Amino acid sequence: MKVSNKKEDFLQESLKLIHEKGFKATTMRDIAERMNFDVSNSYNYIKSKHEILEGFLFGTSAEFHSAMDNVLSSSYSPDEKLKQIISSHITIASTKPFEVALMVNEWRNLKEPKYTEYIKLRDSYEEKLGSLLLEGIEMGVFKAFDITIAKSVILSSLRWFYDSYATNNPNINPIELERQIVSFLFKGFLE
Amino acid sequence: MKVSNKKEDFLQESLKLIHEKGFKATTMRDIAERMNFDVSNSYNYIKSKHEILEGFLFGTSAEFHSAMDNVLSSSYSPDEKLKQIISSHITIASTKPFEVALMVNEWRNLKEPKYTEYIKLRDSYEEKLGSLLLEGIEMGVFKAFDITIAKSVILSSLRWFYDSYATNNPNINPIELERQIVSFLFKGFLE
DNA sequence: GTCTATATTCAGATAGAC
DNA sequence: GTCTATCTGAATATAGAC
Protein backbone atom coordinates (compact mmCIF):
# COMPACT_ATOMS: atom_id res chain seq x y z
CA MET A 1 0.00 0.00 0.00
CA LYS A 2 1.41 3.32 -1.11
CA VAL A 3 1.53 5.84 1.73
CA SER A 4 2.77 8.83 -0.22
CA ASN A 5 3.65 9.52 -3.79
CA LYS A 6 5.40 12.57 -5.10
CA LYS A 7 3.42 12.75 -8.30
CA GLU A 8 0.20 12.65 -6.28
CA ASP A 9 1.55 15.40 -4.02
CA PHE A 10 2.44 17.46 -7.03
CA LEU A 11 -1.00 17.08 -8.56
CA GLN A 12 -2.81 17.83 -5.31
CA GLU A 13 -0.77 20.96 -4.64
CA SER A 14 -1.36 22.07 -8.22
CA LEU A 15 -5.06 21.50 -7.75
CA LYS A 16 -5.22 23.63 -4.63
CA LEU A 17 -3.16 26.41 -6.16
CA ILE A 18 -5.34 26.47 -9.26
CA HIS A 19 -8.38 26.64 -7.03
CA GLU A 20 -6.91 29.61 -5.16
CA LYS A 21 -5.65 31.65 -8.08
CA GLY A 22 -7.42 30.29 -11.13
CA PHE A 23 -5.87 28.13 -13.84
CA LYS A 24 -4.51 30.89 -16.06
CA ALA A 25 -3.21 32.91 -13.16
CA THR A 26 -1.39 29.93 -11.68
CA THR A 27 2.03 29.58 -13.24
CA MET A 28 4.25 26.55 -13.36
CA ARG A 29 6.65 28.62 -11.30
CA ASP A 30 3.97 29.07 -8.61
CA ILE A 31 3.45 25.34 -8.41
CA ALA A 32 7.17 24.59 -8.33
CA GLU A 33 7.66 27.14 -5.57
CA ARG A 34 4.94 25.46 -3.52
CA MET A 35 6.74 22.16 -4.06
CA ASN A 36 10.08 23.71 -3.07
CA PHE A 37 11.85 22.88 -6.29
CA ASP A 38 12.61 24.49 -9.62
CA VAL A 39 10.13 24.91 -12.47
CA SER A 40 11.83 22.36 -14.66
CA ASN A 41 11.18 19.62 -12.12
CA SER A 42 7.46 19.94 -12.64
CA TYR A 43 7.91 18.32 -16.00
CA ASN A 44 9.05 15.15 -14.29
CA TYR A 45 5.40 14.58 -13.44
CA ILE A 46 3.44 16.07 -16.30
CA LYS A 47 3.93 16.77 -19.96
CA SER A 48 2.19 20.15 -19.91
CA LYS A 49 0.23 22.47 -17.66
CA HIS A 50 -2.98 21.59 -19.43
CA GLU A 51 -2.50 17.94 -18.58
CA ILE A 52 -3.18 18.78 -14.92
CA LEU A 53 -6.48 20.40 -15.75
CA GLU A 54 -7.55 17.68 -18.15
CA GLY A 55 -6.73 14.89 -15.72
CA PHE A 56 -8.85 16.26 -12.91
CA LEU A 57 -11.72 17.42 -15.09
CA PHE A 58 -12.24 14.18 -16.96
CA GLY A 59 -11.53 12.06 -13.91
CA THR A 60 -14.12 13.77 -11.75
CA SER A 61 -16.59 13.97 -14.61
CA ALA A 62 -16.37 10.19 -14.89
CA GLU A 63 -17.27 9.87 -11.22
CA PHE A 64 -20.38 11.96 -11.67
CA HIS A 65 -21.40 9.95 -14.71
CA SER A 66 -20.80 6.69 -12.93
CA ALA A 67 -22.99 7.73 -10.01
CA MET A 68 -25.69 8.99 -12.36
CA ASP A 69 -25.68 5.79 -14.40
CA ASN A 70 -25.95 3.62 -11.32
CA VAL A 71 -28.92 5.62 -10.09
CA LEU A 72 -30.73 5.63 -13.43
CA SER A 73 -30.39 1.89 -13.93
CA SER A 74 -31.78 1.16 -10.49
CA SER A 75 -35.42 0.28 -9.83
CA TYR A 76 -36.09 3.30 -7.63
CA SER A 77 -38.99 5.66 -8.38
CA PRO A 78 -38.13 9.01 -10.04
CA ASP A 79 -38.27 10.97 -6.77
CA GLU A 80 -36.06 8.42 -5.03
CA LYS A 81 -33.67 8.56 -7.96
CA LEU A 82 -33.48 12.33 -7.75
CA LYS A 83 -32.77 12.03 -4.06
CA GLN A 84 -29.92 9.63 -4.84
CA ILE A 85 -28.48 12.03 -7.39
CA ILE A 86 -28.54 14.86 -4.88
CA SER A 87 -26.82 12.53 -2.43
CA SER A 88 -24.08 11.68 -4.91
CA HIS A 89 -23.40 15.37 -5.56
CA ILE A 90 -22.97 16.01 -1.87
CA THR A 91 -20.72 12.98 -1.46
CA ILE A 92 -18.41 13.95 -4.31
CA ALA A 93 -18.35 17.63 -3.36
CA SER A 94 -17.56 16.88 0.28
CA THR A 95 -14.82 14.36 -0.45
CA LYS A 96 -13.28 16.09 -3.49
CA PRO A 97 -14.12 19.78 -3.11
CA PHE A 98 -11.15 21.06 -5.11
CA GLU A 99 -11.80 18.72 -7.99
CA VAL A 100 -15.41 19.88 -8.10
CA ALA A 101 -14.31 23.52 -7.84
CA LEU A 102 -12.24 22.96 -10.96
CA MET A 103 -15.24 21.53 -12.77
CA VAL A 104 -17.32 24.56 -11.86
CA ASN A 105 -14.75 27.25 -12.50
CA GLU A 106 -12.04 26.15 -14.91
CA TRP A 107 -13.50 23.98 -17.66
CA ARG A 108 -13.41 26.97 -20.02
CA ASN A 109 -9.62 26.72 -20.05
CA LEU A 110 -9.57 23.36 -21.80
CA LYS A 111 -8.08 23.42 -25.29
CA GLU A 112 -9.56 21.74 -28.33
CA PRO A 113 -10.28 18.93 -28.82
CA LYS A 114 -10.62 18.37 -25.08
CA TYR A 115 -12.91 21.35 -24.76
CA THR A 116 -15.53 19.97 -27.14
CA GLU A 117 -15.15 16.53 -25.64
CA TYR A 118 -15.82 17.91 -22.17
CA ILE A 119 -18.86 19.92 -23.27
CA LYS A 120 -20.31 16.73 -24.69
CA LEU A 121 -19.85 15.00 -21.35
CA ARG A 122 -21.60 17.86 -19.57
CA ASP A 123 -24.46 17.90 -22.04
CA SER A 124 -24.82 14.17 -21.79
CA TYR A 125 -24.99 14.38 -17.99
CA GLU A 126 -27.67 17.03 -18.18
CA GLU A 127 -29.63 14.99 -20.67
CA LYS A 128 -29.59 12.01 -18.37
CA LEU A 129 -31.02 14.16 -15.60
CA GLY A 130 -33.53 15.69 -18.03
CA SER A 131 -34.83 12.28 -19.03
CA LEU A 132 -35.34 11.39 -15.38
CA LEU A 133 -37.25 14.61 -14.73
CA LEU A 134 -39.40 14.03 -17.79
CA GLU A 135 -40.18 10.52 -16.68
CA GLY A 136 -41.15 11.79 -13.24
CA ILE A 137 -43.39 14.46 -14.73
CA GLU A 138 -45.11 11.98 -17.01
CA MET A 139 -45.69 9.66 -14.08
CA GLY A 140 -47.24 12.52 -12.14
CA VAL A 141 -44.55 12.40 -9.45
CA PHE A 142 -43.10 15.82 -10.32
CA LYS A 143 -44.89 19.04 -11.17
CA ALA A 144 -45.01 19.89 -14.88
CA PHE A 145 -42.27 22.51 -14.97
CA ASP A 146 -40.37 23.30 -18.13
CA ILE A 147 -37.63 20.65 -18.30
CA THR A 148 -34.86 23.15 -19.02
CA ILE A 149 -35.87 25.32 -16.10
CA ALA A 150 -36.25 22.42 -13.68
CA LYS A 151 -32.93 20.96 -14.77
CA SER A 152 -31.13 24.28 -14.36
CA VAL A 153 -32.65 25.03 -10.97
CA ILE A 154 -31.77 21.61 -9.62
CA LEU A 155 -28.21 21.51 -10.96
CA SER A 156 -27.55 25.08 -9.87
CA SER A 157 -28.79 24.24 -6.40
CA LEU A 158 -26.18 21.51 -6.17
CA ARG A 159 -23.29 23.48 -7.62
CA TRP A 160 -22.24 25.49 -4.54
CA PHE A 161 -21.61 22.59 -2.14
CA TYR A 162 -17.93 22.29 -2.87
CA ASP A 163 -17.25 25.79 -1.57
CA SER A 164 -18.33 24.90 1.93
CA TYR A 165 -15.83 22.01 1.93
CA ALA A 166 -12.98 23.76 0.11
CA THR A 167 -12.68 26.50 2.73
CA ASN A 168 -11.74 26.31 6.40
CA ASN A 169 -15.22 27.30 7.46
CA PRO A 170 -17.01 25.00 9.83
CA ASN A 171 -18.25 22.47 7.34
CA ILE A 172 -21.87 21.63 6.85
CA ASN A 173 -22.83 18.15 7.97
CA PRO A 174 -23.40 16.27 4.69
CA ILE A 175 -26.31 14.27 6.10
CA GLU A 176 -28.11 17.35 7.32
CA LEU A 177 -27.29 19.19 4.11
CA GLU A 178 -28.87 16.43 2.07
CA ARG A 179 -31.98 16.42 4.21
CA GLN A 180 -32.50 20.16 3.83
CA ILE A 181 -31.70 20.29 0.11
CA VAL A 182 -34.10 17.46 -0.67
CA SER A 183 -36.81 19.06 1.43
CA PHE A 184 -36.25 22.48 -0.18
CA LEU A 185 -36.29 21.21 -3.74
CA PHE A 186 -39.19 18.81 -3.18
CA LYS A 187 -41.50 20.87 -1.04
CA GLY A 188 -40.34 24.46 -1.35
CA PHE A 189 -39.52 27.34 0.95
CA LEU A 190 -43.03 28.48 1.76
CA GLU A 191 -44.44 27.37 5.09
CA MET B 1 -29.63 61.84 -27.89
CA LYS B 2 -26.50 59.84 -28.61
CA VAL B 3 -27.10 57.21 -31.28
CA SER B 4 -23.66 55.63 -31.23
CA ASN B 5 -20.49 56.15 -29.34
CA LYS B 6 -17.16 54.56 -30.12
CA LYS B 7 -16.14 54.11 -26.51
CA GLU B 8 -19.42 52.34 -25.82
CA ASP B 9 -18.86 50.14 -28.86
CA PHE B 10 -15.38 49.36 -27.66
CA LEU B 11 -16.57 48.40 -24.20
CA GLN B 12 -19.46 46.30 -25.48
CA GLU B 13 -17.26 44.38 -27.89
CA SER B 14 -14.73 43.85 -25.13
CA LEU B 15 -17.50 42.57 -22.90
CA LYS B 16 -18.68 40.04 -25.46
CA LEU B 17 -15.17 38.85 -26.24
CA ILE B 18 -14.38 38.42 -22.56
CA HIS B 19 -17.57 36.45 -22.18
CA GLU B 20 -16.59 34.18 -25.07
CA LYS B 21 -12.96 33.54 -24.19
CA GLY B 22 -12.60 34.51 -20.54
CA PHE B 23 -10.88 37.60 -19.20
CA LYS B 24 -7.33 36.29 -19.02
CA ALA B 25 -7.55 34.56 -22.38
CA THR B 26 -8.86 37.69 -24.10
CA THR B 27 -5.95 39.86 -25.20
CA MET B 28 -5.97 43.53 -26.01
CA ARG B 29 -4.99 42.38 -29.50
CA ASP B 30 -8.14 40.27 -29.73
CA ILE B 31 -10.28 43.24 -28.84
CA ALA B 32 -8.46 45.57 -31.22
CA GLU B 33 -8.83 43.04 -34.01
CA ARG B 34 -12.57 42.87 -33.37
CA MET B 35 -12.66 46.66 -33.57
CA ASN B 36 -10.61 46.66 -36.78
CA PHE B 37 -7.79 48.80 -35.48
CA ASP B 38 -4.39 48.40 -33.89
CA VAL B 39 -3.81 47.46 -30.26
CA SER B 40 -2.51 50.84 -29.32
CA ASN B 41 -5.83 52.44 -30.20
CA SER B 42 -7.55 50.56 -27.41
CA TYR B 43 -5.80 52.83 -24.98
CA ASN B 44 -7.72 55.77 -26.38
CA TYR B 45 -10.71 54.43 -24.46
CA ILE B 46 -9.29 52.80 -21.38
CA LYS B 47 -6.26 53.13 -19.20
CA SER B 48 -5.79 49.41 -18.71
CA LYS B 49 -7.37 46.05 -19.46
CA HIS B 50 -8.49 45.70 -15.87
CA GLU B 51 -10.44 48.93 -16.12
CA ILE B 52 -12.87 47.16 -18.46
CA LEU B 53 -13.53 44.42 -15.96
CA GLU B 54 -13.82 46.75 -13.01
CA GLY B 55 -16.23 49.08 -14.77
CA PHE B 56 -18.71 46.38 -15.66
CA LEU B 57 -18.42 44.49 -12.40
CA PHE B 58 -18.98 47.42 -10.08
CA GLY B 59 -21.57 49.00 -12.36
CA THR B 60 -23.74 45.90 -12.51
CA SER B 61 -23.20 45.16 -8.84
CA ALA B 62 -24.63 48.58 -8.07
CA GLU B 63 -27.75 47.73 -10.06
CA PHE B 64 -28.32 44.59 -8.05
CA HIS B 65 -27.84 46.45 -4.79
CA SER B 66 -30.16 49.22 -5.85
CA ALA B 67 -32.90 46.73 -6.71
CA MET B 68 -32.35 44.86 -3.46
CA ASP B 69 -32.46 48.03 -1.36
CA ASN B 70 -35.67 49.19 -2.99
CA VAL B 71 -37.32 45.86 -2.29
CA LEU B 72 -36.16 45.66 1.31
CA SER B 73 -37.34 49.14 2.17
CA SER B 74 -40.80 48.48 0.74
CA SER B 75 -43.77 47.43 2.84
CA TYR B 76 -44.26 44.08 1.12
CA SER B 77 -44.37 40.86 3.13
CA PRO B 78 -41.23 38.67 3.12
CA ASP B 79 -42.58 36.29 0.49
CA GLU B 80 -43.61 39.17 -1.75
CA LYS B 81 -40.18 40.73 -1.25
CA LEU B 82 -38.47 37.49 -2.25
CA LYS B 83 -40.65 37.37 -5.34
CA GLN B 84 -39.55 40.91 -6.20
CA ILE B 85 -35.90 40.00 -5.78
CA ILE B 86 -36.30 37.02 -8.10
CA SER B 87 -37.98 39.35 -10.55
CA SER B 88 -35.11 41.83 -10.43
CA HIS B 89 -32.58 39.08 -11.11
CA ILE B 90 -34.48 38.00 -14.19
CA THR B 91 -34.82 41.58 -15.39
CA ILE B 92 -31.12 42.35 -15.06
CA ALA B 93 -30.02 39.00 -16.49
CA SER B 94 -32.32 39.30 -19.49
CA THR B 95 -31.36 42.89 -20.33
CA LYS B 96 -27.65 42.67 -19.48
CA PRO B 97 -26.70 39.01 -19.90
CA PHE B 98 -23.04 39.66 -20.67
CA GLU B 99 -22.58 41.94 -17.70
CA VAL B 100 -24.10 39.31 -15.46
CA ALA B 101 -21.95 36.60 -17.07
CA LEU B 102 -18.91 38.65 -16.07
CA MET B 103 -20.15 38.87 -12.49
CA VAL B 104 -20.59 35.12 -12.35
CA ASN B 105 -17.40 34.07 -14.11
CA GLU B 106 -14.72 36.73 -13.96
CA TRP B 107 -14.74 38.47 -10.58
CA ARG B 108 -11.73 36.39 -9.50
CA ASN B 109 -9.61 38.34 -11.96
CA LEU B 110 -9.96 41.62 -10.09
CA LYS B 111 -6.75 42.93 -8.56
CA GLU B 112 -6.37 44.29 -5.07
CA PRO B 113 -7.75 46.51 -3.70
CA LYS B 114 -10.70 46.12 -6.09
CA TYR B 115 -10.89 42.42 -5.35
CA THR B 116 -11.50 42.87 -1.64
CA GLU B 117 -13.86 45.73 -2.31
CA TYR B 118 -15.92 43.56 -4.63
CA ILE B 119 -16.05 40.63 -2.20
CA LYS B 120 -17.43 42.98 0.40
CA LEU B 121 -20.18 44.06 -1.99
CA ARG B 122 -21.08 40.44 -2.67
CA ASP B 123 -21.10 39.56 1.02
CA SER B 124 -23.21 42.59 1.79
CA TYR B 125 -25.73 41.59 -0.88
CA GLU B 126 -25.96 38.09 0.52
CA GLU B 127 -26.40 39.44 4.02
CA LYS B 128 -29.28 41.60 2.90
CA LEU B 129 -30.97 38.55 1.44
CA GLY B 130 -30.13 36.54 4.55
CA SER B 131 -31.81 39.09 6.80
CA LEU B 132 -34.94 38.93 4.67
CA LEU B 133 -35.00 35.13 4.85
CA LEU B 134 -34.52 35.23 8.61
CA GLU B 135 -37.33 37.71 9.00
CA GLY B 136 -39.61 35.48 6.91
CA ILE B 137 -38.71 32.42 8.95
CA GLU B 138 -39.35 34.24 12.22
CA MET B 139 -42.71 35.41 10.92
CA GLY B 140 -43.58 31.85 9.99
CA VAL B 141 -43.85 32.67 6.30
CA PHE B 142 -40.83 30.55 5.31
CA LYS B 143 -39.85 27.09 6.49
CA ALA B 144 -37.07 27.01 9.09
CA PHE B 145 -34.18 26.00 6.84
CA ASP B 146 -30.62 26.82 7.73
CA ILE B 147 -30.09 30.39 6.56
CA THR B 148 -26.84 29.65 4.76
CA ILE B 149 -28.38 26.74 2.89
CA ALA B 150 -31.54 28.61 1.94
CA LYS B 151 -29.52 31.62 0.81
CA SER B 152 -27.20 29.49 -1.31
CA VAL B 153 -30.00 27.49 -2.90
CA ILE B 154 -31.96 30.59 -3.81
CA LEU B 155 -29.01 32.58 -5.18
CA SER B 156 -27.69 29.57 -7.09
CA SER B 157 -31.11 29.07 -8.62
CA LEU B 158 -30.99 32.59 -9.99
CA ARG B 159 -27.42 32.47 -11.24
CA TRP B 160 -27.91 30.64 -14.54
CA PHE B 161 -30.49 32.98 -16.15
CA TYR B 162 -27.94 35.06 -18.02
CA ASP B 163 -26.79 32.10 -20.05
CA SER B 164 -30.16 31.70 -21.70
CA TYR B 165 -30.03 35.34 -22.82
CA ALA B 166 -26.34 35.49 -23.74
CA THR B 167 -26.64 32.76 -26.36
CA ASN B 168 -28.57 32.63 -29.59
CA ASN B 169 -30.88 29.97 -28.25
CA PRO B 170 -34.58 30.67 -28.32
CA ASN B 171 -34.80 32.78 -25.20
CA ILE B 172 -37.02 31.95 -22.30
CA ASN B 173 -39.93 34.32 -21.81
CA PRO B 174 -38.96 36.31 -18.71
CA ILE B 175 -42.52 36.46 -17.40
CA GLU B 176 -42.99 32.72 -17.68
CA LEU B 177 -39.53 32.12 -16.26
CA GLU B 178 -40.37 34.18 -13.20
CA ARG B 179 -43.65 32.34 -12.71
CA GLN B 180 -41.97 28.94 -12.78
CA ILE B 181 -38.97 29.90 -10.64
CA VAL B 182 -41.17 31.41 -7.97
CA SER B 183 -43.43 28.38 -8.00
CA PHE B 184 -40.46 25.98 -7.86
CA LEU B 185 -38.72 27.74 -4.99
CA PHE B 186 -41.90 28.38 -3.02
CA LYS B 187 -43.74 25.11 -3.45
CA GLY B 188 -41.18 22.61 -4.68
CA PHE B 189 -40.90 20.05 -7.42
CA LEU B 190 -42.98 17.27 -5.90
CA GLU B 191 -46.53 16.95 -7.18
C1' DG C 1 -7.90 58.52 -33.98
C1' DT C 2 -4.81 55.85 -36.32
C1' DC C 3 -0.48 53.93 -37.25
C1' DT C 4 4.67 51.93 -36.52
C1' DA C 5 7.72 50.78 -33.52
C1' DT C 6 9.39 49.26 -29.05
C1' DA C 7 10.08 48.65 -23.95
C1' DT C 8 9.25 45.38 -20.48
C1' DT C 9 7.87 41.55 -18.35
C1' DC C 10 6.64 37.04 -17.96
C1' DA C 11 5.06 32.32 -19.09
C1' DG C 12 5.54 27.47 -20.90
C1' DA C 13 8.74 24.35 -22.04
C1' DT C 14 13.43 22.05 -23.09
C1' DA C 15 18.58 20.80 -22.91
C1' DG C 16 21.98 19.07 -20.47
C1' DA C 17 25.09 18.76 -16.30
C1' DC C 18 25.30 16.67 -11.64
C1' DG D 1 15.25 14.09 -9.28
C1' DT D 2 17.34 18.33 -9.01
C1' DC D 3 19.66 22.14 -10.72
C1' DT D 4 21.29 26.26 -14.18
C1' DA D 5 20.55 28.26 -18.35
C1' DT D 6 17.98 29.37 -22.15
C1' DC D 7 14.72 29.36 -26.14
C1' DT D 8 10.51 31.11 -27.80
C1' DG D 9 6.56 33.39 -27.89
C1' DA D 10 3.27 36.42 -26.20
C1' DA D 11 1.07 40.07 -23.58
C1' DT D 12 0.35 44.86 -21.51
C1' DA D 13 1.43 49.24 -22.22
C1' DT D 14 3.81 53.56 -24.04
C1' DA D 15 6.19 56.97 -27.32
C1' DG D 16 5.84 59.56 -31.05
C1' DA D 17 4.77 60.42 -36.06
C1' DC D 18 0.83 61.33 -39.33
PDB file of C-alpha atoms (C1' of nucleotides) in Angstrom, chain C:
ATOM      1  C1'  DG C   1      -7.897  58.524 -33.976  1.00  0.00           C
ATOM      2  C1'  DT C   2      -4.806  55.847 -36.318  1.00  0.00           C
ATOM      3  C1'  DC C   3      -0.485  53.926 -37.251  1.00  0.00           C
ATOM      4  C1'  DT C   4       4.674  51.930 -36.518  1.00  0.00           C
ATOM      5  C1'  DA C   5       7.721  50.784 -33.518  1.00  0.00           C
ATOM      6  C1'  DT C   6       9.391  49.256 -29.049  1.00  0.00           C
ATOM      7  C1'  DA C   7      10.085  48.652 -23.955  1.00  0.00           C
ATOM      8  C1'  DT C   8       9.253  45.385 -20.480  1.00  0.00           C
ATOM      9  C1'  DT C   9       7.875  41.548 -18.348  1.00  0.00           C
ATOM     10  C1'  DC C  10       6.641  37.037 -17.956  1.00  0.00           C
ATOM     11  C1'  DA C  11       5.060  32.323 -19.091  1.00  0.00           C
ATOM     12  C1'  DG C  12       5.539  27.474 -20.899  1.00  0.00           C
ATOM     13  C1'  DA C  13       8.738  24.351 -22.040  1.00  0.00           C
ATOM     14  C1'  DT C  14      13.426  22.053 -23.087  1.00  0.00           C
ATOM     15  C1'  DA C  15      18.582  20.804 -22.915  1.00  0.00           C
ATOM     16  C1'  DG C  16      21.980  19.068 -20.466  1.00  0.00           C
ATOM     17  C1'  DA C  17      25.091  18.755 -16.299  1.00  0.00           C
ATOM     18  C1'  DC C  18      25.299  16.668 -11.636  1.00  0.00           C
TER      19       DC C  18
END
